[in-house]
Short mmCIF file of C-alpha atoms and ligand atoms in Angstrom, two decimals:
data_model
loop_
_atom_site.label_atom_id
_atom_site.label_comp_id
_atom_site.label_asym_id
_atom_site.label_seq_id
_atom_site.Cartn_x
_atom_site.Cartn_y
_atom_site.Cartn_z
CA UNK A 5 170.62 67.04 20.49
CA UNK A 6 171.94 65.98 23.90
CA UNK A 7 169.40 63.89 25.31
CA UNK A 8 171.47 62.62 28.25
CA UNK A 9 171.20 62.79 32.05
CA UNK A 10 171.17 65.63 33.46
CA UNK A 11 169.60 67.20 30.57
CA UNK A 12 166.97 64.80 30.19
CA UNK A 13 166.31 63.22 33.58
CA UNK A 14 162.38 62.67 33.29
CA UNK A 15 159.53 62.81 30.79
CA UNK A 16 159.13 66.37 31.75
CA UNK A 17 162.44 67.33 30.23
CA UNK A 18 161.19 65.67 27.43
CA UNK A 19 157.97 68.12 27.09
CA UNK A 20 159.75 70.62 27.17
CA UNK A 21 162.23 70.18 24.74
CA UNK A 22 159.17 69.45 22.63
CA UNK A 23 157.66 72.39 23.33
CA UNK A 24 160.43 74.80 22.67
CA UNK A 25 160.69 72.65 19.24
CA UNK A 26 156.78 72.85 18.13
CA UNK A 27 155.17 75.70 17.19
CA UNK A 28 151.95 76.49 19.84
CA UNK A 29 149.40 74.46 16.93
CA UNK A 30 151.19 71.16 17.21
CA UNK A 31 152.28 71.26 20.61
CA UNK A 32 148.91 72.02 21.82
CA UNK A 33 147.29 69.28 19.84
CA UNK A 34 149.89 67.25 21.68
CA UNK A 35 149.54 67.99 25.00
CA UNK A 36 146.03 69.21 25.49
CA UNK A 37 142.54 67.82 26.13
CA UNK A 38 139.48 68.33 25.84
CA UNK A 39 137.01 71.21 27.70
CA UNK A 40 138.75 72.14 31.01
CA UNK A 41 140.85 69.33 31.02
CA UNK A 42 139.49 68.00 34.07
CA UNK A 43 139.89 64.45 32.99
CA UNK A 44 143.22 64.69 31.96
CA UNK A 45 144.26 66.03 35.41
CA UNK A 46 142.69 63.87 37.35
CA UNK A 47 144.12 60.92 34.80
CA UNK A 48 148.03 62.02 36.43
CA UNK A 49 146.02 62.77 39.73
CA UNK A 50 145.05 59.34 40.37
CA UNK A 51 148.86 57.65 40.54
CA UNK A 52 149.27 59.58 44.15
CA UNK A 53 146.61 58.00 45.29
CA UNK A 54 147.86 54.60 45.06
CA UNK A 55 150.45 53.53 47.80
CA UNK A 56 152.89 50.90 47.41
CA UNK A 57 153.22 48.36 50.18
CA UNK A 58 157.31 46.99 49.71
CA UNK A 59 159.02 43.81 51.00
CA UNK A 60 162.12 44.80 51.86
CA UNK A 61 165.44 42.42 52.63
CA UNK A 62 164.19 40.46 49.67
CA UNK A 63 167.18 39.82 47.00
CA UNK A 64 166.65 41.08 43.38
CA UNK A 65 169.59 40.34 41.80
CA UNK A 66 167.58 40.87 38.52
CA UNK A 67 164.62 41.87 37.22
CA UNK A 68 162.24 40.78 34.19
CA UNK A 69 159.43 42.84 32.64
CA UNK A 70 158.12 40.40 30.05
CA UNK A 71 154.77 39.79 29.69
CA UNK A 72 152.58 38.48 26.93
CA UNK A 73 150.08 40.15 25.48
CA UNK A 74 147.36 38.70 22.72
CA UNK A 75 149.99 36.04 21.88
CA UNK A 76 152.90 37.88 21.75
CA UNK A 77 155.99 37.86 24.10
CA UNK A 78 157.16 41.14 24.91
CA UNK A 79 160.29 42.46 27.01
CA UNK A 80 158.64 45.42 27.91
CA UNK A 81 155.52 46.03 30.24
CA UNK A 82 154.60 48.95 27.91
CA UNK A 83 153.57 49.57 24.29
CA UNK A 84 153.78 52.89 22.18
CA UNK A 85 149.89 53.58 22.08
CA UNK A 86 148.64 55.00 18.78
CA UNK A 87 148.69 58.92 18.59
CA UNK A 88 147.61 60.70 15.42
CA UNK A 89 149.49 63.11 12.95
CA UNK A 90 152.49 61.76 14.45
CA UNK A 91 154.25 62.71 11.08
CA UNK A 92 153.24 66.63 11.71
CA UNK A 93 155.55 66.30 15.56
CA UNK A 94 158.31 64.81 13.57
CA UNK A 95 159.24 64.09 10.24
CA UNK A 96 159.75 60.09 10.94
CA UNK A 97 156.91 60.09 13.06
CA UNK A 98 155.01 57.10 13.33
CA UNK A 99 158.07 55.16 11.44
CA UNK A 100 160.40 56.07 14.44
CA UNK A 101 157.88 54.90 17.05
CA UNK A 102 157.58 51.68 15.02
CA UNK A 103 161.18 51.06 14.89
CA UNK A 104 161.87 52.46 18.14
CA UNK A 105 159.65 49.95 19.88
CA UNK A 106 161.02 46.89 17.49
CA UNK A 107 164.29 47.64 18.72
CA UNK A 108 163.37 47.51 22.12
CA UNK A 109 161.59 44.49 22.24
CA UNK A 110 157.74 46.14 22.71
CA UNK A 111 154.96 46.75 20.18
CA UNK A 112 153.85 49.69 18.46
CA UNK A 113 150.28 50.49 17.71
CA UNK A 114 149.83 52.40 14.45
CA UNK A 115 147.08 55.34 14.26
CA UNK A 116 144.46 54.87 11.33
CA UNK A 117 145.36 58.42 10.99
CA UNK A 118 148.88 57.90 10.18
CA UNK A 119 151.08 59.87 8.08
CA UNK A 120 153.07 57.29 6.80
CA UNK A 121 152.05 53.74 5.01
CA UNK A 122 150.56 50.67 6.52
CA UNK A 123 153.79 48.67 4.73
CA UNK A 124 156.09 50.69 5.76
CA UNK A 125 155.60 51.14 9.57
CA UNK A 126 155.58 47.85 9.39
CA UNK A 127 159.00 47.31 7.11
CA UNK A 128 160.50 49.26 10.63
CA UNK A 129 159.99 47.49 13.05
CA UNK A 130 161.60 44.07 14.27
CA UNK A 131 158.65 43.49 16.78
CA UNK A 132 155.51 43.05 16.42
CA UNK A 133 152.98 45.81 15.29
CA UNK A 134 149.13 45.96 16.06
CA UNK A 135 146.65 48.67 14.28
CA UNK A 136 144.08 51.23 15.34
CA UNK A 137 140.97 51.45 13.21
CA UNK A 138 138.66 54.25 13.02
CA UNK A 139 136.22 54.20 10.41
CA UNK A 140 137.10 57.32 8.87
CA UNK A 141 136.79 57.39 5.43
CA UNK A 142 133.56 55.03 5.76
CA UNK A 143 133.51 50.83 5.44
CA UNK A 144 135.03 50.59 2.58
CA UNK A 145 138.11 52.51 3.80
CA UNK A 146 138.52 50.29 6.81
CA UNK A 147 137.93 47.43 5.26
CA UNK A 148 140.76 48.28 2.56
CA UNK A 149 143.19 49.59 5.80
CA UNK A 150 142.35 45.94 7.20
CA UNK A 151 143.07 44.34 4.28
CA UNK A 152 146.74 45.91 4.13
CA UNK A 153 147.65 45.24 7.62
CA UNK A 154 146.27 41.85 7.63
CA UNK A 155 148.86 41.17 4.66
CA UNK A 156 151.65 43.26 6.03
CA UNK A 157 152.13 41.19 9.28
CA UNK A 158 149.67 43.15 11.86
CA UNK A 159 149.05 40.79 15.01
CA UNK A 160 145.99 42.70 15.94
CA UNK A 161 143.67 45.21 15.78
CA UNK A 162 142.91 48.02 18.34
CA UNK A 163 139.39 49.58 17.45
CA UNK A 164 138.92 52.61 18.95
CA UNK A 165 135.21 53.04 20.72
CA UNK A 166 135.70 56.10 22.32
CA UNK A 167 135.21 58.57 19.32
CA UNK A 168 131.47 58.87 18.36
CA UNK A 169 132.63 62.90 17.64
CA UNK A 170 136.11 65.01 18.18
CA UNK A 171 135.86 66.06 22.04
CA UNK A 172 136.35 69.83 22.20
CA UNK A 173 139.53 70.48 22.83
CA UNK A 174 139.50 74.40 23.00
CA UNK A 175 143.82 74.25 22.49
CA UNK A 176 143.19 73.37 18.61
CA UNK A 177 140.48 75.88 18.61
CA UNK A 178 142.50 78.92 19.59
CA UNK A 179 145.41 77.78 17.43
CA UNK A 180 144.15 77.72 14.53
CA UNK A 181 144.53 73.80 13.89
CA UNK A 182 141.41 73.65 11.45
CA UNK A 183 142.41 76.39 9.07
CA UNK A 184 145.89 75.42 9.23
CA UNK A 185 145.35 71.78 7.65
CA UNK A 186 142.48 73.39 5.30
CA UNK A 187 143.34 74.52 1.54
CA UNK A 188 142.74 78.38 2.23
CA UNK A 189 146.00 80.16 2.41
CA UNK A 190 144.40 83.42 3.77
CA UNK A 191 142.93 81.55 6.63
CA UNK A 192 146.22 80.29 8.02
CA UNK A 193 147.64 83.96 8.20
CA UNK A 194 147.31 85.06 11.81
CA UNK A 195 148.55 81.28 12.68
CA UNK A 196 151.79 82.00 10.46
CA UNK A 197 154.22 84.08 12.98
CA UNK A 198 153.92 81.24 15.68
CA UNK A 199 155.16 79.11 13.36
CA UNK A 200 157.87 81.02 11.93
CA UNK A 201 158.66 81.52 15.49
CA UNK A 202 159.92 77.47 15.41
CA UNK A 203 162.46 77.15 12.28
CA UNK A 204 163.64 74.11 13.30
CA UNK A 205 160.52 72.73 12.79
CA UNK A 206 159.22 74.52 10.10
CA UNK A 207 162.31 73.33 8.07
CA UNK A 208 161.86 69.77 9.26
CA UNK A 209 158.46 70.25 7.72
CA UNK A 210 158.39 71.79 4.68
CA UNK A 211 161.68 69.38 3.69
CA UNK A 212 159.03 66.49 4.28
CA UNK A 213 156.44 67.86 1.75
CA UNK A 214 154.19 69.42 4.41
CA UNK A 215 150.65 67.99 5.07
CA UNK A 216 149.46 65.43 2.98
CA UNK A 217 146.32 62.88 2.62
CA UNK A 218 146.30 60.32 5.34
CA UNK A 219 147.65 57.27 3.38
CA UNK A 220 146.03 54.96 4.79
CA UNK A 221 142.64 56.00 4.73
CA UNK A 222 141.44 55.25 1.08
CA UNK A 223 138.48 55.77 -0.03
CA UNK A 224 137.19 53.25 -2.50
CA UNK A 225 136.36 55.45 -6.08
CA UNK A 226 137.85 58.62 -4.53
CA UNK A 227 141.26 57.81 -2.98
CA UNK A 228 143.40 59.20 0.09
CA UNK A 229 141.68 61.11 2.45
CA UNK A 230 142.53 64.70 2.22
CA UNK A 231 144.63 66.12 5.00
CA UNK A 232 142.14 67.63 7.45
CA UNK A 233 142.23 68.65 11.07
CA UNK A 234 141.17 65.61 13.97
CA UNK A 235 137.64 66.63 14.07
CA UNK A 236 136.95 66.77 10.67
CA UNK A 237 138.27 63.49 10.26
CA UNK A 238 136.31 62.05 12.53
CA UNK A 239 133.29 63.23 11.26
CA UNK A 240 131.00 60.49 10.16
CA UNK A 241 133.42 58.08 11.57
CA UNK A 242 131.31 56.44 14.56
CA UNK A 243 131.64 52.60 15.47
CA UNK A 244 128.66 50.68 17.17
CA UNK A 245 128.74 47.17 18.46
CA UNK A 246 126.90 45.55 15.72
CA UNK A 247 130.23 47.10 13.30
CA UNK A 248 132.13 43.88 14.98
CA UNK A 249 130.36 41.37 13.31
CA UNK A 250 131.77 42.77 9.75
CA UNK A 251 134.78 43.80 11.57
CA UNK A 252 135.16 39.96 12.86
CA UNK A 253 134.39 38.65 9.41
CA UNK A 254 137.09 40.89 7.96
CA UNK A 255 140.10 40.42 10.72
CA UNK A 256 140.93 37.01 11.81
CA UNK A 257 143.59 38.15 14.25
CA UNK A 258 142.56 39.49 17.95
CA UNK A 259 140.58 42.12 18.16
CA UNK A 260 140.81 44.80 21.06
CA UNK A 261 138.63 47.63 22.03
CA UNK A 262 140.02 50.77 22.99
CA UNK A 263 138.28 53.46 24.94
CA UNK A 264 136.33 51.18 27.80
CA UNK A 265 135.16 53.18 31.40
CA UNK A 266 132.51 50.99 32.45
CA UNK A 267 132.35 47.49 33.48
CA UNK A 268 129.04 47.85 31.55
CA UNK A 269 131.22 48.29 28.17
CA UNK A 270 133.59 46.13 29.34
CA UNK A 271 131.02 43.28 29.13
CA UNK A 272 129.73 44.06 25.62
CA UNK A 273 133.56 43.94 24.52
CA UNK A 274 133.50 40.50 25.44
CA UNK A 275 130.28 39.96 24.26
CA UNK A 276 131.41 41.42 20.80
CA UNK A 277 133.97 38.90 20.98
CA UNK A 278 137.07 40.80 21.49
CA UNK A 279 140.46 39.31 23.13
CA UNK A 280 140.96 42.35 24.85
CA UNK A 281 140.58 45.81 25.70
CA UNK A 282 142.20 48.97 26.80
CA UNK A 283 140.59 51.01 29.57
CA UNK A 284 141.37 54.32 28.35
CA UNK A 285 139.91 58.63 28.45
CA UNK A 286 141.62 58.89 25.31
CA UNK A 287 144.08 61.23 27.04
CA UNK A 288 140.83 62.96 28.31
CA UNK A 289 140.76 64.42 24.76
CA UNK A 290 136.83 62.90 24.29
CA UNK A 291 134.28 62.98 27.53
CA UNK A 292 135.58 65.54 29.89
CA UNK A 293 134.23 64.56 33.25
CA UNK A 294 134.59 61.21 33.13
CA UNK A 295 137.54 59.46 36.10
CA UNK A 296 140.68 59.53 35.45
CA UNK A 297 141.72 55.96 33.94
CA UNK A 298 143.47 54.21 36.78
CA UNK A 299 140.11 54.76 39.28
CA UNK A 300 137.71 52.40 37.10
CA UNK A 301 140.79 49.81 35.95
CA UNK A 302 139.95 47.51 39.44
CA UNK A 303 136.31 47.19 38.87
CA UNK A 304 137.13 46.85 34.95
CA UNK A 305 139.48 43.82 36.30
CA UNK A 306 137.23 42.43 38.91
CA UNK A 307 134.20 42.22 36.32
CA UNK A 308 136.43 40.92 33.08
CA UNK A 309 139.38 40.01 33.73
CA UNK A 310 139.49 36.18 33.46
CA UNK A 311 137.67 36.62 30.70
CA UNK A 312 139.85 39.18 28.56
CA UNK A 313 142.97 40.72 28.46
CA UNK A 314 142.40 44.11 30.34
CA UNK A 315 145.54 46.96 29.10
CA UNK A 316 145.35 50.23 30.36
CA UNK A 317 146.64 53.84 29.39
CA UNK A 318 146.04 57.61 30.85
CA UNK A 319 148.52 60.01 32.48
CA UNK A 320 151.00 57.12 32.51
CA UNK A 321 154.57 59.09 32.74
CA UNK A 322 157.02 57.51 34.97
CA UNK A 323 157.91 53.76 35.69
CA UNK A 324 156.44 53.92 38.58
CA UNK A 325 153.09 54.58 37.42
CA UNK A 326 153.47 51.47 35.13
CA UNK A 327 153.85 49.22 38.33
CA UNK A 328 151.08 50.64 39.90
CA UNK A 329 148.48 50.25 36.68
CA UNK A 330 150.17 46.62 36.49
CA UNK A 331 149.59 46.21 40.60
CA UNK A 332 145.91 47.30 40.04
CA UNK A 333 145.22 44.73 37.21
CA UNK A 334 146.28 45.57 34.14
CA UNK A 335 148.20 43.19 32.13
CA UNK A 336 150.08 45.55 30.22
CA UNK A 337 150.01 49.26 29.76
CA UNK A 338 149.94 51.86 26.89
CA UNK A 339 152.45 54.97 26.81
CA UNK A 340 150.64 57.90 24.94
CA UNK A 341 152.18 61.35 25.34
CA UNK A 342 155.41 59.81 27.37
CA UNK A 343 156.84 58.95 24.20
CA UNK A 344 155.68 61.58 21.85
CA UNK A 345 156.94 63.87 23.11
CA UNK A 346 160.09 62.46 22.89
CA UNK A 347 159.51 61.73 19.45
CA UNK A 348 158.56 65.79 19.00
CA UNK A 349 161.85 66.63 20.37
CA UNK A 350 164.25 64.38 18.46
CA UNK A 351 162.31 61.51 16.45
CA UNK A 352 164.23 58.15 16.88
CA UNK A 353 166.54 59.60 19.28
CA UNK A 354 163.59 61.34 22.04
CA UNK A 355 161.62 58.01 21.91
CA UNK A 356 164.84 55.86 22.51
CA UNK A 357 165.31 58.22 25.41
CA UNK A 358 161.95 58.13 27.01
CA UNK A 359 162.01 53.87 26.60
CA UNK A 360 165.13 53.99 28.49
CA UNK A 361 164.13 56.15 31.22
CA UNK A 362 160.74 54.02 31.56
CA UNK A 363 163.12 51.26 31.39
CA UNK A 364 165.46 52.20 34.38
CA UNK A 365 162.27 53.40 36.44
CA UNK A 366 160.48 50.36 36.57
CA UNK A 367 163.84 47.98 37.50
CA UNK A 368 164.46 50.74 40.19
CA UNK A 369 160.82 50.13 41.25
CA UNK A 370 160.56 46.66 41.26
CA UNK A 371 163.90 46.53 43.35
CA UNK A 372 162.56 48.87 45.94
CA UNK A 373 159.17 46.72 45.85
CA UNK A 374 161.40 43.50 46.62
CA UNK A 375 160.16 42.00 43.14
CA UNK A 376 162.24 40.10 40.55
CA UNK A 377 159.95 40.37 37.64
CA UNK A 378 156.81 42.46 36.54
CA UNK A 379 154.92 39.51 36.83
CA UNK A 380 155.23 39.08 40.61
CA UNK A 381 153.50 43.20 40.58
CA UNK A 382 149.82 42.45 42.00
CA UNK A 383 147.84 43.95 44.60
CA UNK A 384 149.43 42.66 47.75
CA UNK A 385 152.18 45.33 46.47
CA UNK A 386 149.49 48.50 46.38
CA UNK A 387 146.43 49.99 48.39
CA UNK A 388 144.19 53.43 47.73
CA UNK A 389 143.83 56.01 49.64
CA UNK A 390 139.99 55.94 50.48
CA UNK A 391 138.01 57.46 47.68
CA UNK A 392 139.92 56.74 44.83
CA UNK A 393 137.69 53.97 43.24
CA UNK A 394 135.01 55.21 40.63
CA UNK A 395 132.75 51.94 39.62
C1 FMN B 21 148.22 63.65 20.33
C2 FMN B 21 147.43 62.41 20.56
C3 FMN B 21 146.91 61.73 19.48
C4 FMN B 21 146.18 60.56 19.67
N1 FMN B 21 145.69 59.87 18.59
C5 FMN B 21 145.01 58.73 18.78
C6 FMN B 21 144.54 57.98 17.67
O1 FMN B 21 144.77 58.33 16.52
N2 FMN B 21 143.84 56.85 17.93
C7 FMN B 21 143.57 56.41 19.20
O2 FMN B 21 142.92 55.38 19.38
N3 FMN B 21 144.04 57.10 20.27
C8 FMN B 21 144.75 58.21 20.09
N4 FMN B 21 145.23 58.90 21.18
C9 FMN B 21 145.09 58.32 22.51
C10 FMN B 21 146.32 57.43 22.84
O3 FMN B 21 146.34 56.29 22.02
C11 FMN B 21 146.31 56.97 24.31
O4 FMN B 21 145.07 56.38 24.60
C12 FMN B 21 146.57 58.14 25.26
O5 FMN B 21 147.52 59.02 24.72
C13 FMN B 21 147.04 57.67 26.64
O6 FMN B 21 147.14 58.75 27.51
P1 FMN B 21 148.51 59.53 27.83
O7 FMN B 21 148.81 60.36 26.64
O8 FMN B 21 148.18 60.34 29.01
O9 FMN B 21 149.55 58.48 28.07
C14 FMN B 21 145.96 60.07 20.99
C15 FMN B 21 146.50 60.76 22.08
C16 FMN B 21 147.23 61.92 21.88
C17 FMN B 21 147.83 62.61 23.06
#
């Protein structure tokens, strides 16, 4: 597939080439959020409400976007956040975004609810690789999934706090998404000409053995997890702060929590001994209603961040939206749907594309910002319009 400029000039080509590829069941699942989606729109809202305040006449003859993050030197402001049933948009799924951000000198954060192995995501990827726990599955499958990343080289864990149920995202509803990953072939009949309607994937699919138990969620006595739909799966999987003291005991590596609005949470991350945490909606896929992402990331910063390593992800989709999370705080952002859809369009290939486009963006930025490296990016760069903080 031809992937080049003109063709592919933003991430928006990108979406689109994804969504002429996926039938209207995984493309929704993709794209959508929760309720009315208010969340998720205000989440790509919020980046025109920041303002960028250049130096100009200042020479950049070149620019550098390493940073470090929990230890580990990246070359990239940006990691490939963890996004479920990445194996359903793409055959390679979660493998490609593994090796795709290896190659490129970033980190990739594996999904508990992964389609392909722990070890093997890993085997990808010449960078470093962090994973997402849920507890799906129950203690003794998260302890187990720990276990396995611990000895297959993971640098750290991401657990996710944001998911006490599914959010209601009315997309997955309409489509059909629960019957379709259920065991009743009757039930998956009025979903079936949508997806004939997409051969390309359909044959990408059923040459990969369509849907099979998440492999990495095994439950002790019973084995993998059956293949179920995201809410299902989630059922019964809720984290509370007193889960990171056996969490701790199990993990010796840094520990992150994902899914943090409040400065009120943000504290009782730190307090739970984490190294870090991501302020994050979820892709406004969870609480709809609550800001979009980038308002709460100052007061997040102002409240914690000598004291943790604040990341950030929501609506994130050009370069220059990187800059501004980085000039309001964050030390390092998370690229969610940017990349996936890449990946939905042309595995390897799509994500390669959307890396080099975030690549090129944020050197162009930093250029026209009069900066030589991402680390120079802090506030003296940015302002808000009035009203955009939420605290
Ligand atoms: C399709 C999809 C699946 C996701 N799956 C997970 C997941 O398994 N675990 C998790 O912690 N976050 C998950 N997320 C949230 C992302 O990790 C990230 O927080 C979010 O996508 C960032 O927002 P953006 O998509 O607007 O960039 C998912 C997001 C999407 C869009």
């Amino acid at each position: 597939m031809n992937l080049a400029s003109p063709r592919v000039v933003n991430i928006k080509d990108l979406r689109r080439l994804a969504r002429a590829r996926l039938p209207d069941a995984v493309f929704d699942y993709l794209d959508g959020a929760a309720d009315d989606e208010v969340t998720l729109k205000d989440s790509e809202r919020a980046y025109q409400e920041v303002i960028f305040k250049p130096r100009f006449a200042v020479a950049t003859p070149s620019c550098d976007l390493g940073v470090t993050v929990l230890g580990q030197k990246l070359d990239l402001p940006f990691i490939l956040a963890p996004i479920g049933y990445s194996r359903l948009m793409h055959p390679r799924g979660e493998l490609a975004a593994s090796r795709a951000a290896g190659r490129n000198g970033t980190a990739y954060i594996l999904s508990t609810m992964s389609g392909h192995r722990i070890e093997d995501v890993k085997a990808e990827s010449a960078g470093p690789t962090f994973y997402q726990l849920y507890l799906a599955g129950g203690r003794g499958a998260a302890e187990a999934a720990i276990a396995r990343a611990k000895a297959a080289g993971y640098k750290a864990l991401f657990v996710t706090i944001d998911t006490p149920v599914a959010g209601n995202r009315e997309r997955d509803v309409r489509n059909g998404m629960k019957p379709l990953m259920g065991t009743n072939p009757f039930a998956k009949i009025p979903y079936l000409p949508n997806i004939l309607a997409h051969p390309r994937w359909l044959a990408a699919f059923l040459a990969d053995g369509m849907s099979r138990p998440f492999p990495n969620i095994v439950v002790p006595g019973s084995g993998p997890l059956a293949a179920v739909d995201v809410a299902s799966a989630l059922e019964s999987a809720q984290v509370s702060w007193t889960d990171f003291k056996w969490i701790r005991e199990s993990w010796s590596g840094p520990i992150v929590t994902k899914g943090v609005m409040t400065v009120d949470d943000a504290r009782r991350s730190v307090d739970a001994g984490a190294q870090g945490l991501v302020v994050s909606t979820h892709a406004g896929r969870q609480l709809d209603g609550v800001a979009g992402s980038l308002r709460v990331l100052p007061g997040i910063v102002e409240a914690v961040g000598d004291k943790t390593e604040v990341l950030f992800d929501g609506g994130i989709r050009r370069g220059s939206d990187v800059v501004k999370a980085i000039g309001l705080g964050a030390k390092a952002v998370l690229l969610g749907r940017a990349y996936a859809y890449g990946m939905a369009a042309a595995g390897d290939a799509g994500i390669e594309r959307a890396i080099e486009i975030f690549r090129a963006d944020i050197i162009r930025t930093l250029k026209l910002l009069g900066c030589s490296s991402i680390s120079q990016v802090d506030s003296s760069y940015v302002t808000t319009r009035p009203g955009f903080r939420v605290d």
